[in-house]
Tab-separated table of C-alpha atoms in Angstrom:
chain	number	residue	atom	x	y	z
N	1	HIS	CA	-0.765	-50.163	-18.080
N	2	LEU	CA	2.758	-48.556	-17.977
N	3	PHE	CA	3.260	-45.647	-20.603
N	4	SER	CA	6.777	-44.307	-20.694
N	5	LEU	CA	8.161	-41.424	-22.749
N	6	SER	CA	10.020	-43.618	-24.812
N	7	TYR	CA	6.649	-45.420	-26.007
N	8	PHE	CA	5.195	-41.945	-27.166
N	9	ARG	CA	8.505	-41.069	-28.689
N	10	SER	CA	8.298	-44.198	-30.992
N	11	LEU	CA	4.926	-42.606	-32.357
N	12	PRO	CA	5.395	-40.728	-35.720
N	13	PRO	CA	6.253	-37.174	-35.019
N	14	ASP	CA	3.551	-36.057	-37.447
N	15	LEU	CA	0.710	-38.127	-35.871
N	16	PRO	CA	-2.176	-36.102	-35.150
N	17	TYR	CA	-3.400	-35.748	-31.501
N	18	HIS	CA	-6.557	-37.300	-32.158
N	19	GLN	CA	-4.750	-40.620	-33.611
N	20	SER	CA	-2.468	-40.532	-30.828
N	21	LEU	CA	-5.570	-40.681	-28.519
N	22	THR	CA	-7.048	-43.596	-30.228
N	23	LEU	CA	-3.733	-45.396	-30.139
N	24	VAL	CA	-3.610	-45.056	-26.467
N	25	SER	CA	-7.169	-45.835	-26.011
N	26	SER	CA	-6.797	-49.373	-28.004
N	27	THR	CA	-4.391	-50.424	-25.151
N	28	VAL	CA	-7.210	-50.169	-22.601
N	29	SER	CA	-10.810	-51.071	-22.169
N	30	PRO	CA	-13.679	-50.013	-19.940
N	31	GLN	CA	-12.905	-53.184	-17.582
N	32	ASN	CA	-9.551	-51.605	-16.970
N	33	ASN	CA	-8.830	-48.922	-14.426
N	34	VAL	CA	-7.227	-45.943	-16.211
N	35	GLY	CA	-6.842	-44.302	-12.814
N	36	SER	CA	-3.969	-46.566	-12.288
N	37	CYS	CA	-1.939	-45.888	-15.171
N	38	CYS	CA	1.644	-44.924	-14.392
N	39	ILE	CA	3.956	-42.721	-16.344
N	40	PHE	CA	7.625	-42.855	-15.971
N	41	LEU	CA	10.104	-40.249	-16.656
N	42	ASN	CA	13.016	-41.820	-18.089
N	43	SER	CA	15.418	-38.612	-17.377
N	44	ASN	CA	17.915	-37.775	-14.496
N	45	SER	CA	17.094	-34.149	-15.110
N	46	PHE	CA	13.456	-33.139	-15.769
N	47	SER	CA	13.826	-31.050	-18.708
N	48	ARG	CA	11.395	-28.710	-20.200
N	49	GLU	CA	11.099	-31.228	-23.079
N	50	ALA	CA	10.007	-33.932	-20.755
N	51	GLN	CA	7.787	-31.649	-18.857
N	52	LEU	CA	6.046	-30.595	-22.296
N	53	GLU	CA	5.920	-34.405	-23.090
N	54	SER	CA	4.462	-35.205	-19.670
N	55	GLU	CA	1.736	-32.871	-19.791
N	56	PHE	CA	0.781	-34.161	-23.362
N	57	ILE	CA	0.785	-37.571	-21.862
N	58	GLU	CA	-1.416	-36.496	-19.021
N	59	LYS	CA	-3.734	-34.815	-21.363
N	60	ILE	CA	-4.038	-37.881	-23.411
N	61	ILE	CA	-4.257	-40.147	-20.184
N	62	GLY	CA	-7.310	-37.726	-19.039
N	63	ASP	CA	-9.095	-37.824	-22.494
N	64	VAL	CA	-8.806	-41.601	-22.348
N	65	SER	CA	-10.440	-41.801	-18.907
N	66	ASN	CA	-13.285	-39.497	-20.203
N	67	LYS	CA	-13.681	-41.610	-23.117
N	68	LEU	CA	-13.862	-44.817	-21.146
N	69	GLN	CA	-16.368	-43.052	-18.675
N	70	SER	CA	-18.579	-42.525	-21.715
N	71	VAL	CA	-18.391	-45.942	-22.749
N	72	SER	CA	-19.130	-47.040	-19.322
N	73	SER	CA	-22.217	-44.962	-19.161
N	74	SER	CA	-23.350	-46.090	-22.645
N	75	HIS	CA	-23.712	-49.762	-21.085
N	76	THR	CA	-26.787	-48.494	-19.119
N	77	THR	CA	-28.443	-46.822	-22.156
N	78	GLY	CA	-32.019	-48.472	-22.536
N	79	LEU	CA	-32.262	-49.444	-19.012
N	80	PHE	CA	-35.087	-47.134	-17.877
N	81	GLY	CA	-34.854	-45.480	-14.525
N	82	ILE	CA	-31.147	-46.478	-13.932
N	83	ASP	CA	-29.560	-43.224	-13.878
N	84	VAL	CA	-31.767	-41.950	-10.857
N	85	ARG	CA	-30.976	-45.064	-9.076
N	86	VAL	CA	-27.247	-44.928	-9.757
N	87	ASN	CA	-27.051	-41.459	-8.682
N	88	LYS	CA	-28.839	-42.093	-5.316
N	89	VAL	CA	-26.404	-44.903	-4.451
N	90	GLU	CA	-23.397	-42.758	-5.519
N	91	SER	CA	-24.578	-40.125	-3.371
N	92	LEU	CA	-24.831	-42.578	-0.236
N	93	LEU	CA	-21.087	-43.677	-1.141
N	94	ASN	CA	-20.257	-39.919	-0.577
N	95	MET	CA	-17.545	-40.271	-3.299
N	96	GLU	CA	-15.565	-37.125	-2.164
N	97	SER	CA	-15.005	-38.304	1.410
N	98	PRO	CA	-11.932	-40.024	2.497
N	99	ASP	CA	-13.873	-42.079	4.754
N	100	VAL	CA	-14.167	-46.227	3.844
N	101	LEU	CA	-17.903	-46.494	3.389
N	102	ILE	CA	-20.149	-49.546	3.087
N	103	VAL	CA	-23.384	-48.978	1.247
N	104	GLY	CA	-25.954	-51.997	0.994
N	105	ILE	CA	-28.416	-52.251	-1.863
N	106	TRP	CA	-31.546	-54.287	-0.812
N	107	GLY	CA	-34.393	-55.332	-2.786
N	108	MET	CA	-36.452	-58.303	-4.118
N	109	ASP	CA	-35.514	-60.753	-7.058
N	110	GLY	CA	-34.981	-59.233	-10.466
N	111	ILE	CA	-35.664	-55.641	-9.037
N	112	GLY	CA	-32.242	-54.481	-10.547
N	113	LYS	CA	-29.700	-54.543	-7.556
N	114	THR	CA	-26.849	-56.283	-9.661
N	115	THR	CA	-27.569	-53.977	-12.534
N	116	ILE	CA	-27.284	-50.778	-10.628
N	117	ALA	CA	-23.926	-52.070	-8.589
N	118	GLN	CA	-22.513	-52.675	-12.002
N	119	ALA	CA	-23.589	-49.189	-13.319
N	120	VAL	CA	-21.976	-47.482	-10.352
N	121	CYS	CA	-18.935	-49.399	-10.667
N	122	ASN	CA	-18.502	-48.744	-14.149
N	123	LYS	CA	-19.195	-45.018	-13.667
N	124	VAL	CA	-16.907	-44.393	-10.807
N	125	ARG	CA	-13.898	-46.933	-11.581
N	126	SER	CA	-11.466	-44.321	-12.921
N	127	ARG	CA	-11.338	-43.034	-9.362
N	128	PHE	CA	-9.856	-45.993	-7.806
N	129	GLU	CA	-6.581	-47.916	-7.875
N	130	GLY	CA	-8.354	-51.442	-7.777
N	131	ILE	CA	-11.613	-53.025	-8.571
N	132	PHE	CA	-13.277	-56.090	-7.050
N	133	PHE	CA	-16.577	-57.102	-8.281
N	134	ALA	CA	-17.956	-60.918	-7.439
N	135	ASN	CA	-21.241	-62.524	-7.231
N	136	PHE	CA	-21.041	-64.493	-4.108
N	137	ARG	CA	-23.767	-67.006	-5.025
N	138	GLN	CA	-22.215	-67.797	-8.380
N	139	GLU	CA	-18.730	-68.034	-7.305
N	140	LEU	CA	-19.442	-70.255	-4.211
N	141	LYS	CA	-21.509	-72.547	-6.475
N	142	THR	CA	-18.406	-73.374	-8.829
N	143	GLY	CA	-15.415	-72.580	-6.302
N	144	SER	CA	-14.497	-72.358	-2.737
N	145	MET	CA	-14.460	-69.179	-0.425
N	146	ALA	CA	-10.594	-69.645	-0.292
N	147	ASP	CA	-10.811	-69.265	-4.289
N	148	LEU	CA	-12.957	-66.198	-3.944
N	149	GLN	CA	-10.631	-64.502	-1.369
N	150	ARG	CA	-7.750	-65.213	-3.407
N	151	SER	CA	-9.380	-63.758	-6.378
N	152	PHE	CA	-10.060	-60.787	-4.444
N	153	LEU	CA	-6.419	-59.941	-3.338
N	154	SER	CA	-5.194	-60.972	-6.753
N	155	GLN	CA	-7.459	-58.446	-8.655
N	156	LEU	CA	-6.677	-55.631	-5.995
N	157	LEU	CA	-3.106	-56.230	-5.614
N	158	GLY	CA	-2.310	-56.850	-9.133
N	159	GLN	CA	-0.709	-60.068	-8.524
N	160	GLU	CA	-1.561	-63.999	-8.097
N	161	ILE	CA	-1.753	-65.098	-4.592
N	162	LEU	CA	-1.253	-68.752	-4.322
N	163	ASN	CA	-1.702	-69.382	-0.729
N	164	ILE	CA	-3.662	-66.732	1.530
N	165	GLY	CA	-3.790	-69.001	4.796
N	166	SER	CA	-5.934	-67.163	6.927
N	167	PHE	CA	-8.009	-64.314	5.456
N	168	SER	CA	-7.610	-62.136	8.493
N	169	PHE	CA	-3.765	-61.718	7.587
N	170	ARG	CA	-3.562	-58.729	10.006
N	171	ASP	CA	0.294	-58.329	9.815
N	172	SER	CA	0.954	-59.771	6.340
N	173	PHE	CA	2.632	-58.027	3.523
N	174	GLU	CA	-0.690	-58.346	1.406
N	175	ARG	CA	-2.730	-56.602	4.134
N	176	GLU	CA	-0.209	-53.465	4.226
N	177	ARG	CA	-0.149	-53.131	0.688
N	178	LEU	CA	-3.960	-53.202	0.678
N	179	ARG	CA	-4.324	-50.589	3.260
N	180	ARG	CA	-2.478	-48.197	1.039
N	181	LYS	CA	-4.784	-48.734	-1.963
N	182	LYS	CA	-7.846	-46.749	-2.813
N	183	VAL	CA	-10.150	-49.618	-3.940
N	184	PHE	CA	-13.979	-50.091	-5.023
N	185	ILE	CA	-15.345	-53.320	-4.095
N	186	VAL	CA	-18.846	-54.945	-5.258
N	187	LEU	CA	-19.936	-58.101	-3.216
N	188	ASP	CA	-23.012	-58.969	-5.235
N	189	ASP	CA	-25.901	-61.261	-4.267
N	190	VAL	CA	-25.056	-61.925	-0.676
N	191	ASP	CA	-27.994	-63.540	0.900
N	192	ASP	CA	-26.644	-65.540	3.733
N	193	PHE	CA	-24.807	-64.519	6.837
N	194	MET	CA	-22.414	-67.308	6.590
N	195	PRO	CA	-20.368	-66.251	3.637
N	196	LEU	CA	-19.599	-62.962	5.129
N	197	GLU	CA	-18.195	-64.331	8.384
N	198	GLU	CA	-14.912	-64.954	6.783
N	199	TRP	CA	-15.015	-61.392	5.572
N	200	LYS	CA	-16.196	-59.823	9.004
N	201	ASP	CA	-12.742	-58.741	10.170
N	202	LEU	CA	-11.901	-57.272	7.061
N	203	LEU	CA	-15.219	-55.380	6.751
N	204	ASP	CA	-15.553	-54.374	10.375
N	205	GLY	CA	-11.870	-52.761	10.638
N	206	ARG	CA	-12.641	-51.440	7.083
N	207	HIS	CA	-10.550	-48.178	7.767
N	208	ASN	CA	-7.544	-50.113	8.700
N	209	SER	CA	-8.227	-52.617	5.887
N	210	PHE	CA	-8.372	-50.378	2.959
N	211	GLY	CA	-6.912	-47.158	1.653
N	212	SER	CA	-8.375	-43.776	2.194
N	213	GLY	CA	-11.727	-43.140	0.445
N	214	SER	CA	-12.052	-46.737	-0.515
N	215	LYS	CA	-15.941	-47.812	-0.909
N	216	VAL	CA	-17.734	-51.023	-0.746
N	217	LEU	CA	-21.144	-52.276	-2.139
N	218	ILE	CA	-23.140	-55.238	-0.878
N	219	THR	CA	-26.323	-56.395	-2.600
N	220	SER	CA	-28.757	-58.612	-0.854
N	221	ARG	CA	-32.327	-59.756	-0.794
N	222	ASP	CA	-32.177	-60.173	2.940
N	223	LYS	CA	-32.066	-56.685	4.804
N	224	GLN	CA	-30.822	-58.450	8.013
N	225	VAL	CA	-27.783	-59.711	6.239
N	226	LEU	CA	-26.807	-55.855	5.650
N	227	LYS	CA	-27.962	-54.670	9.070
N	228	ASN	CA	-24.711	-54.740	11.179
N	229	ILE	CA	-22.299	-54.421	8.160
N	230	VAL	CA	-23.294	-51.411	6.196
N	231	ASP	CA	-23.042	-47.707	6.994
N	232	GLU	CA	-26.207	-46.940	4.412
N	233	THR	CA	-28.790	-48.977	2.920
N	234	TYR	CA	-30.498	-48.296	-0.372
N	235	GLU	CA	-33.881	-49.842	-0.919
N	236	VAL	CA	-34.437	-50.408	-4.674
N	237	GLU	CA	-37.928	-49.432	-5.728
N	238	GLY	CA	-39.676	-50.768	-8.445
N	239	LEU	CA	-40.057	-49.082	-11.806
N	240	ASN	CA	-42.685	-46.436	-11.897
N	241	TYR	CA	-45.346	-46.855	-14.424
N	242	GLU	CA	-43.987	-44.774	-17.209
N	243	GLU	CA	-40.733	-46.506	-16.767
N	244	SER	CA	-42.143	-49.900	-16.973
N	245	LEU	CA	-44.401	-49.193	-19.845
N	246	LYS	CA	-41.101	-48.022	-21.836
N	247	LEU	CA	-39.201	-50.973	-20.565
N	248	PHE	CA	-41.956	-53.549	-21.404
N	249	SER	CA	-42.586	-51.920	-25.149
N	250	SER	CA	-38.858	-51.815	-25.847
N	251	LYS	CA	-38.906	-55.749	-25.263
N	252	ALA	CA	-42.263	-56.797	-26.440
N	253	LEU	CA	-42.495	-54.115	-29.731
N	254	LYS	CA	-38.960	-53.074	-30.178
N	255	ASN	CA	-40.076	-49.499	-29.552
N	256	CYS	CA	-42.690	-49.794	-32.217
N	257	ASN	CA	-46.243	-47.976	-31.505
N	258	PRO	CA	-48.803	-50.643	-30.292
N	259	THR	CA	-52.003	-51.361	-32.099
N	260	ILE	CA	-55.263	-50.187	-30.599
N	261	ASP	CA	-56.002	-53.657	-29.565
N	262	ARG	CA	-52.890	-54.097	-27.563
N	263	ARG	CA	-52.701	-50.833	-25.719
N	264	GLU	CA	-55.223	-51.905	-23.028
N	265	LEU	CA	-53.480	-55.266	-22.957
N	266	ILE	CA	-50.009	-53.731	-22.220
N	267	GLU	CA	-51.311	-51.353	-19.589
N	268	LYS	CA	-52.636	-54.467	-17.630
N	269	ILE	CA	-49.513	-56.468	-18.077
N	270	VAL	CA	-47.382	-53.441	-16.764
N	271	SER	CA	-49.868	-53.186	-13.895
N	272	HIS	CA	-49.811	-56.767	-13.150
N	273	VAL	CA	-45.907	-57.040	-12.990
N	274	GLN	CA	-45.660	-54.013	-10.514
N	275	GLY	CA	-42.314	-52.522	-11.681
N	276	ASN	CA	-40.143	-55.491	-11.626
N	277	PRO	CA	-37.658	-55.098	-14.341
N	278	LEU	CA	-36.575	-58.773	-14.717
N	279	ALA	CA	-40.197	-59.894	-15.358
N	280	LEU	CA	-40.856	-56.926	-17.738
N	281	ILE	CA	-37.653	-57.997	-19.802
N	282	ASP	CA	-38.639	-61.664	-19.716
N	283	LEU	CA	-42.413	-61.335	-20.413
N	284	GLY	CA	-41.720	-58.614	-23.146
N	285	SER	CA	-39.045	-60.778	-24.840
N	286	SER	CA	-40.982	-63.752	-24.888
N	287	LEU	CA	-44.235	-61.992	-26.447
N	288	TYR	CA	-42.021	-60.327	-29.268
N	289	GLY	CA	-43.237	-60.936	-32.878
N	290	LYS	CA	-46.399	-62.792	-31.534
N	291	SER	CA	-49.922	-62.065	-32.494
N	292	THR	CA	-52.409	-60.635	-30.025
N	293	VAL	CA	-54.022	-64.168	-29.719
N	294	GLU	CA	-50.773	-65.547	-29.005
N	295	TRP	CA	-50.166	-62.877	-26.386
N	296	TYR	CA	-53.694	-63.619	-24.424
N	297	SER	CA	-52.532	-67.559	-24.773
N	298	ALA	CA	-49.056	-66.977	-23.296
N	299	LEU	CA	-50.457	-64.785	-20.652
N	300	ASN	CA	-53.209	-67.168	-19.639
N	301	LYS	CA	-50.602	-70.065	-19.374
N	302	GLN	CA	-48.464	-67.792	-16.976
N	303	SER	CA	-51.522	-67.203	-15.017
N	304	ILE	CA	-51.707	-63.595	-15.654
N	305	PHE	CA	-55.424	-63.211	-15.600
N	306	LEU	CA	-56.260	-60.164	-17.539
């Protein structure tokens, strides 16, 4: 998004500040990178008036960024235990370091790898000039690796890439541009060595591939896939008992207090699922609104012996 002084001058002079903020906010969304906004000063001589206007615009942009940060954070509301896990991954990424770092997120199916990666991305996106998030498994089911690589360059460079040729493109114009950009990249659901082979040069040469301070997250069920690529690995642990209880209850009971005859049943369900968020969500949602008898029947059909 490009904001010029002429744009702000077009606003009514008596427009309150908070309405100006709302107007600017309406042009961006949590999916857009506020950190990449540019302000053009349309003047040969930087006057005091222009300086004041510039400071005013900067204040609006800063407030918009904070506002969107809050919106992004709200996406994780109700995801029990997510904040602790997001903070651990963020710590491994060492956000203040100028180093280009790759962190792996490893764990079983349904444990929350993608959710954590999305939450981290939403939390830090305003600090980067470009964002790329792709689920490898889904993307390669519906398209080719060339399509994915083209999307990668298009999103990070902000232009349509028609033909990338070899993804190495060591001396290409696109590679030079990418080297100058601070980017945040998430390669999600990478469970095979083969898809990463075509990204090997880019990732192995990360310090020459991306701008200073760039960060990469890779999620996988297979620790071996991450072994020779990442700088750090975060193993996602299951939810603890209290987190599991809250998550299941939020889906099965919509946070209503359980009846006495269901309390013991809920405790056994939570113990059986062993902290897997996806299993808790699916099971809880399937039991919502059903009687205790129906709970027992459904659980027996799913081979959960209580």
